[in-house]
Structure formats: structure tokens, C-alpha cells
Amino acid sequence: MSYTLNCSILLTELPLLERAEAARQAGFDSVEFWWPFAEAVPGDKQVDQFIASLKNAGVQLDGLNFFAGDMPAGDRGLVSWKGRCSEFKDNVAVVAAIGEAIGCTSFNALYGNRLPDYTPEEQDELALKNLAVATEGVAKIGGTVLIEPVSGTEAYPLKTAADALKIVDAIKAEGNSNIALLADFYHLAVNGDDVAAVIEAHAKDFGHIQIADAPGRGAPGTGNLPLLDWINRSVELGYTGKVALEYKQEMATAFQWLNTASASA
């Protein structure tokens, strides 16, 4: 299995622009990031420095989030956030430009939390419009928009694979086929989804897989999820992408489990 390293949750002991090189030193040639800037439309210098950090390290960027708001404060995306449509649309253009410059084609669009001043129906209607913009924006570079169920935030409405696939299917029904489920096995498991059943039904259509163990969201082996079994079954059923390591662990021990996994394989 080919792994890609999420440098927004791992290697956080280092400044952001040093993480791609650290990933390379740790043996990875592929990385992904959440949105690496504080605003939806960063300055050209910031973008250039980020791209240069990847190119200088010699790693491929295989995943990038759209701007999701203030994540540490609890924001989880702008897709359904009424009042921030222009901000999201402006961000789509920047995301596509970065993807074109570095060869990235997978882009995670966090849906956004429910807001007290609007009905779910109003937010969902906006989300479909924004996702149409996103899919059309990245289609120009061969990109795919990913939709992810998320745990830990009650206000985030997409908690199961079925929740996310409903959105995926709605966008496809409008004629935009470059959208897919991001199967984060940690989030699905923590939310009580039947991960094995999701894999049996949808593995061949997964747009991406991310992993962390539960409880704790640490490296594989720190919890009780059968992550390697789930990965292997996904591959057997037709998944051909990489698996992203998106767990919390200090650098000194973050990748020890890979040695054990390789030995047992």
C-alpha cells in the first residue's frame, strides 16, 4: 500500500513550510495538507512559498482542502455557510491554481456546520450551488472534489457515508461527475457507521481514504480499529488510490507502526 502523509495533523512540531521536507526525510514521497493559509485568498508570496516547499522537498501534493474557516475555533467549511459565498468562490480559483502548479487533483470541500439563523434546507441549497462551482472550477485541471463525513462537531451534518453520498449523488445528478466520497475510516467509525459495510458497497468508488485509530485518533495500533484489514479489503474491491495518514502522534513515534506492518506483510 502506498501512503501519503497529512502534514497538517502530523509533523506539527515543525513550521508548515518545513514539513514537506520532513515528510521526505521520513520516507514519504507524497503529502497532503488542509488549507495551509489563514485566509481564503492568501498573497501570491505565501502561495509561492508553499509550492516551493513541496517542489524543493521533491514530494507530490496529493490532497488539499478548500478553505474551511477558522478550524481551531470550530469552523468546518464554507460550502453551506450562507453569507460567505463570494469567499468560497474566490477560494476555488486559488485552489485550482495551486493544483495546476503542483499537479494536485484531489480537493476536500468540508461542508460546513449548521447555522442557527438558517434552515438546513436553505444551507443545503446553497451547498449544492457552491459545490457546482467547486467541481467546475477544478474540472479544468482534471480535479475531483471530495466530500467527507466528520466526527467531533455536532453541528456538522455529514456524519455517515450515506450523508456524504447523498450530496455526491445530488451533484452528479446535475451533470458534474468529478465528485466523490472521502472515506475517513476514523470519522466513520467514531460516528457509529458500519465501516466494513461501507467498504463492501462503495470501495471502488472511494475518492480517497484517510486513517487514524480509535479511540484517541492516534497511529494504527494505538486503538482497536482493524484499519489494515479495511484498507486491504478496499483494495481488493477496486480502490486504487493512496491511503492518507491523518492521525495525531509525535514525530518520534509517528511511523513506528509501519515497520511492524511491513514485517507482518
Tab-separated table of C-alpha atoms in Angstrom:
chain	number	residue	atom	x	y	z
A	1	MET	CA	0.000	0.000	0.000
A	2	SER	CA	1.161	3.483	-0.848
A	3	TYR	CA	0.698	6.001	1.941
A	4	THR	CA	0.507	9.768	1.817
A	5	LEU	CA	1.252	11.888	4.864
A	6	ASN	CA	-1.097	14.591	6.104
A	7	CYS	CA	1.215	17.408	7.106
A	8	SER	CA	-1.474	19.471	8.807
A	9	ILE	CA	-2.034	16.981	11.619
A	10	LEU	CA	1.380	15.279	11.649
A	11	LEU	CA	4.817	16.919	11.868
A	12	THR	CA	3.195	19.896	13.577
A	13	GLU	CA	6.293	20.330	15.757
A	14	LEU	CA	7.789	21.984	12.649
A	15	PRO	CA	6.888	25.198	10.827
A	16	LEU	CA	4.473	24.475	7.984
A	17	LEU	CA	6.989	25.198	5.239
A	18	GLU	CA	9.439	22.645	6.680
A	19	ARG	CA	7.002	19.742	6.865
A	20	ALA	CA	7.237	18.563	3.248
A	21	GLU	CA	10.984	18.103	3.609
A	22	ALA	CA	10.483	16.323	6.944
A	23	ALA	CA	7.972	14.009	5.279
A	24	ARG	CA	10.526	13.220	2.617
A	25	GLN	CA	13.164	12.525	5.253
A	26	ALA	CA	10.707	10.157	6.934
A	27	GLY	CA	10.409	8.192	3.700
A	28	PHE	CA	7.279	9.639	2.116
A	29	ASP	CA	7.133	10.942	-1.439
A	30	SER	CA	3.519	12.079	-1.174
A	31	VAL	CA	1.819	14.541	1.187
A	32	GLU	CA	-1.485	16.270	1.718
A	33	PHE	CA	-2.498	19.406	3.590
A	34	TRP	CA	-5.594	21.010	4.973
A	35	TRP	CA	-5.836	24.595	3.728
A	36	PRO	CA	-2.381	25.887	4.718
A	37	PHE	CA	-3.245	29.579	4.959
A	38	ALA	CA	-5.215	31.743	7.387
A	39	GLU	CA	-7.450	33.248	4.724
A	40	ALA	CA	-9.340	32.089	1.650
A	41	VAL	CA	-7.216	34.156	-0.726
A	42	PRO	CA	-3.627	34.412	0.519
A	43	GLY	CA	-1.000	36.639	-1.051
A	44	ASP	CA	0.997	35.435	-4.025
A	45	LYS	CA	4.166	35.265	-1.916
A	46	GLN	CA	2.550	32.876	0.558
A	47	VAL	CA	1.312	30.629	-2.225
A	48	ASP	CA	4.685	30.657	-3.966
A	49	GLN	CA	6.494	29.754	-0.732
A	50	PHE	CA	4.121	26.852	-0.097
A	51	ILE	CA	4.546	25.476	-3.621
A	52	ALA	CA	8.313	25.915	-3.395
A	53	SER	CA	8.438	23.943	-0.132
A	54	LEU	CA	6.865	20.980	-1.927
A	55	LYS	CA	8.984	21.206	-5.048
A	56	ASN	CA	12.206	21.667	-3.100
A	57	ALA	CA	11.402	18.620	-0.993
A	58	GLY	CA	10.634	16.559	-4.079
A	59	VAL	CA	7.253	15.368	-2.824
A	60	GLN	CA	3.922	15.204	-4.609
A	61	LEU	CA	0.918	17.058	-3.220
A	62	ASP	CA	-1.880	14.504	-3.443
A	63	GLY	CA	-4.567	16.258	-1.443
A	64	LEU	CA	-5.567	19.799	-0.478
A	65	ASN	CA	-8.555	21.163	1.408
A	66	PHE	CA	-10.552	24.134	0.314
A	67	PHE	CA	-10.517	26.963	2.874
A	68	ALA	CA	-12.651	25.804	5.823
A	69	GLY	CA	-12.765	28.899	8.026
A	70	ASP	CA	-11.152	29.006	11.463
A	71	MET	CA	-10.707	25.296	12.160
A	72	PRO	CA	-9.220	25.692	15.681
A	73	ALA	CA	-12.268	27.787	16.597
A	74	GLY	CA	-14.628	25.071	15.389
A	75	ASP	CA	-15.381	26.072	11.800
A	76	ARG	CA	-15.723	23.136	9.428
A	77	GLY	CA	-16.057	24.562	5.963
A	78	LEU	CA	-17.776	27.258	3.915
A	79	VAL	CA	-19.708	25.111	1.444
A	80	SER	CA	-23.063	25.555	3.219
A	81	TRP	CA	-22.231	28.792	5.096
A	82	LYS	CA	-24.641	31.487	3.982
A	83	GLY	CA	-23.013	34.895	3.742
A	84	ARG	CA	-19.600	33.575	2.673
A	85	CYS	CA	-20.381	32.511	-0.903
A	86	SER	CA	-18.046	35.001	-2.534
A	87	GLU	CA	-15.231	33.975	-0.212
A	88	PHE	CA	-15.700	30.337	-1.124
A	89	LYS	CA	-15.860	31.029	-4.850
A	90	ASP	CA	-12.706	33.133	-4.683
A	91	ASN	CA	-11.014	30.280	-2.843
A	92	VAL	CA	-11.945	27.805	-5.576
A	93	ALA	CA	-9.867	29.798	-8.043
A	94	VAL	CA	-6.838	29.758	-5.723
A	95	VAL	CA	-7.197	26.043	-5.029
A	96	ALA	CA	-7.342	25.281	-8.746
A	97	ALA	CA	-4.285	27.447	-9.389
A	98	ILE	CA	-2.264	25.654	-6.710
A	99	GLY	CA	-3.418	22.295	-8.034
A	100	GLU	CA	-2.378	23.200	-11.552
A	101	ALA	CA	1.033	24.445	-10.401
A	102	ILE	CA	1.884	21.356	-8.347
A	103	GLY	CA	-0.100	18.600	-10.067
A	104	CYS	CA	-2.653	18.026	-7.300
A	105	THR	CA	-6.093	16.795	-8.366
A	106	SER	CA	-7.903	15.872	-5.113
A	107	PHE	CA	-9.604	18.626	-3.135
A	108	ASN	CA	-11.572	18.180	0.084
A	109	ALA	CA	-14.565	20.507	0.484
A	110	LEU	CA	-15.660	20.482	4.120
A	111	TYR	CA	-19.413	21.012	4.122
A	112	GLY	CA	-19.793	23.484	6.979
A	113	ASN	CA	-21.676	23.486	10.273
A	114	ARG	CA	-25.367	24.065	10.686
A	115	LEU	CA	-26.124	27.711	11.455
A	116	PRO	CA	-28.895	28.820	13.850
A	117	ASP	CA	-30.156	31.626	11.611
A	118	TYR	CA	-30.922	29.414	8.603
A	119	THR	CA	-32.820	26.226	7.957
A	120	PRO	CA	-30.959	23.077	6.941
A	121	GLU	CA	-32.804	23.246	3.625
A	122	GLU	CA	-31.502	26.743	2.942
A	123	GLN	CA	-27.953	25.689	3.724
A	124	ASP	CA	-28.198	22.536	1.631
A	125	GLU	CA	-29.492	24.519	-1.326
A	126	LEU	CA	-26.502	26.845	-1.069
A	127	ALA	CA	-24.135	23.896	-0.683
A	128	LEU	CA	-25.224	22.412	-3.993
A	129	LYS	CA	-24.597	25.725	-5.729
A	130	ASN	CA	-21.163	26.098	-4.166
A	131	LEU	CA	-20.206	22.518	-4.937
A	132	ALA	CA	-21.210	23.035	-8.549
A	133	VAL	CA	-18.790	25.966	-8.641
A	134	ALA	CA	-16.080	23.861	-6.987
A	135	THR	CA	-16.453	20.859	-9.278
A	136	GLU	CA	-16.491	23.053	-12.374
A	137	GLY	CA	-13.510	25.049	-11.094
A	138	VAL	CA	-11.244	22.044	-10.563
A	139	ALA	CA	-12.526	20.087	-13.554
A	140	LYS	CA	-10.370	22.363	-15.694
A	141	ILE	CA	-7.258	20.714	-14.212
A	142	GLY	CA	-8.679	17.195	-14.019
A	143	GLY	CA	-9.558	17.637	-10.355
A	144	THR	CA	-12.050	15.864	-8.114
A	145	VAL	CA	-13.940	17.367	-5.185
A	146	LEU	CA	-14.106	15.164	-2.083
A	147	ILE	CA	-16.957	15.149	0.426
A	148	GLU	CA	-16.097	13.982	3.943
A	149	PRO	CA	-18.153	12.846	6.921
A	150	VAL	CA	-16.621	14.328	10.080
A	151	SER	CA	-16.819	13.496	13.782
A	152	GLY	CA	-16.356	15.597	16.880
A	153	THR	CA	-18.535	18.530	15.804
A	154	GLU	CA	-22.235	18.086	16.499
A	155	ALA	CA	-23.184	20.950	14.188
A	156	TYR	CA	-21.523	19.297	11.185
A	157	PRO	CA	-24.358	17.496	9.382
A	158	LEU	CA	-22.447	14.886	7.353
A	159	LYS	CA	-21.591	12.125	9.807
A	160	THR	CA	-22.012	8.904	7.826
A	161	ALA	CA	-21.049	7.717	4.382
A	162	ALA	CA	-24.727	7.813	3.426
A	163	ASP	CA	-24.915	11.506	4.423
A	164	ALA	CA	-21.968	12.362	2.189
A	165	LEU	CA	-23.057	10.140	-0.696
A	166	LYS	CA	-26.419	11.897	-0.771
A	167	ILE	CA	-24.545	15.117	-1.574
A	168	VAL	CA	-22.260	13.370	-4.055
A	169	ASP	CA	-25.248	11.898	-5.884
A	170	ALA	CA	-27.060	15.244	-5.972
A	171	ILE	CA	-24.098	16.945	-7.649
A	172	LYS	CA	-23.679	14.088	-10.103
A	173	ALA	CA	-27.367	14.355	-10.976
A	174	GLU	CA	-26.690	17.934	-12.061
A	175	GLY	CA	-24.058	16.713	-14.508
A	176	ASN	CA	-20.837	17.168	-12.539
A	177	SER	CA	-19.221	13.752	-12.180
A	178	ASN	CA	-15.904	14.825	-10.607
A	179	ILE	CA	-17.029	14.451	-7.001
A	180	ALA	CA	-16.575	11.504	-4.644
A	181	LEU	CA	-16.715	10.285	-1.065
A	182	LEU	CA	-13.682	10.807	1.145
A	183	ALA	CA	-13.747	7.701	3.322
A	184	ASP	CA	-12.073	8.642	6.574
A	185	PHE	CA	-12.260	5.379	8.491
A	186	TYR	CA	-11.675	7.125	11.819
A	187	HIS	CA	-14.536	9.600	11.455
A	188	LEU	CA	-16.907	6.945	10.132
A	189	ALA	CA	-16.108	4.546	12.963
A	190	VAL	CA	-16.362	7.175	15.701
A	191	ASN	CA	-19.721	8.281	14.324
A	192	GLY	CA	-21.027	4.715	14.528
A	193	ASP	CA	-21.101	3.951	10.815
A	194	ASP	CA	-20.634	0.353	9.682
A	195	VAL	CA	-17.259	0.852	8.008
A	196	ALA	CA	-16.995	-2.723	6.736
A	197	ALA	CA	-20.400	-2.410	5.044
A	198	VAL	CA	-19.456	0.943	3.530
A	199	ILE	CA	-16.330	-0.644	2.087
A	200	GLU	CA	-18.277	-3.576	0.632
A	201	ALA	CA	-20.759	-1.245	-1.039
A	202	HIS	CA	-18.589	1.648	-2.159
A	203	ALA	CA	-14.827	0.938	-2.044
A	204	LYS	CA	-14.362	1.003	-5.803
A	205	ASP	CA	-15.873	4.486	-5.872
A	206	PHE	CA	-13.954	5.994	-2.942
A	207	GLY	CA	-12.274	9.218	-3.965
A	208	HIS	CA	-9.772	8.943	-1.126
A	209	ILE	CA	-9.112	7.079	2.132
A	210	GLN	CA	-7.792	8.573	5.361
A	211	ILE	CA	-6.992	6.670	8.543
A	212	ALA	CA	-6.480	7.091	12.263
A	213	ASP	CA	-7.125	4.635	15.064
A	214	ALA	CA	-9.858	4.932	17.673
A	215	PRO	CA	-10.210	5.776	20.403
A	216	GLY	CA	-7.721	8.635	20.516
A	217	ARG	CA	-7.092	9.353	16.829
A	218	GLY	CA	-3.557	8.022	17.058
A	219	ALA	CA	-1.490	5.846	14.753
A	220	PRO	CA	-2.703	2.397	13.689
A	221	GLY	CA	-2.286	0.009	16.605
A	222	THR	CA	-2.948	2.595	19.302
A	223	GLY	CA	-6.676	1.811	19.266
A	224	ASN	CA	-8.889	-1.063	18.256
A	225	LEU	CA	-9.924	-0.400	14.649
A	226	PRO	CA	-8.989	-3.072	12.063
A	227	LEU	CA	-7.510	-0.435	9.788
A	228	LEU	CA	-5.180	-2.650	7.797
A	229	ASP	CA	-7.976	-5.158	7.172
A	230	TRP	CA	-10.226	-2.335	5.962
A	231	ILE	CA	-7.508	-0.998	3.685
A	232	ASN	CA	-6.770	-4.407	2.200
A	233	ARG	CA	-10.449	-5.098	1.577
A	234	SER	CA	-10.877	-1.716	-0.091
A	235	VAL	CA	-8.026	-2.548	-2.457
A	236	GLU	CA	-9.482	-5.988	-3.169
A	237	LEU	CA	-12.755	-4.327	-4.149
A	238	GLY	CA	-11.151	-1.873	-6.540
A	239	TYR	CA	-9.774	1.102	-4.617
A	240	THR	CA	-6.629	2.248	-6.406
A	241	GLY	CA	-5.678	5.442	-4.590
A	242	LYS	CA	-3.293	6.161	-1.753
A	243	VAL	CA	-4.142	5.984	1.928
A	244	ALA	CA	-3.581	9.164	3.908
A	245	LEU	CA	-2.133	9.053	7.401
A	246	GLU	CA	-4.247	11.629	9.227
A	247	TYR	CA	-3.684	10.880	12.870
A	248	LYS	CA	-2.211	12.659	15.885
A	249	GLN	CA	1.176	11.424	17.041
A	250	GLU	CA	4.501	12.997	17.953
A	251	MET	CA	7.211	12.779	15.319
A	252	ALA	CA	9.425	10.460	17.359
A	253	THR	CA	6.908	7.597	17.301
A	254	ALA	CA	4.525	8.517	14.485
A	255	PHE	CA	5.722	5.944	11.963
A	256	GLN	CA	6.947	3.044	14.074
A	257	TRP	CA	3.811	1.035	13.237
A	258	LEU	CA	4.826	0.976	9.560
A	259	ASN	CA	7.828	-1.216	10.360
A	260	THR	CA	5.591	-3.727	12.105
A	261	ALA	CA	3.046	-3.628	9.294
A	262	SER	CA	5.740	-4.188	6.674
A	263	ALA	CA	7.227	-7.096	8.603
A	264	SER	CA	3.852	-8.822	9.013
A	265	ALA	CA	3.027	-8.264	5.329
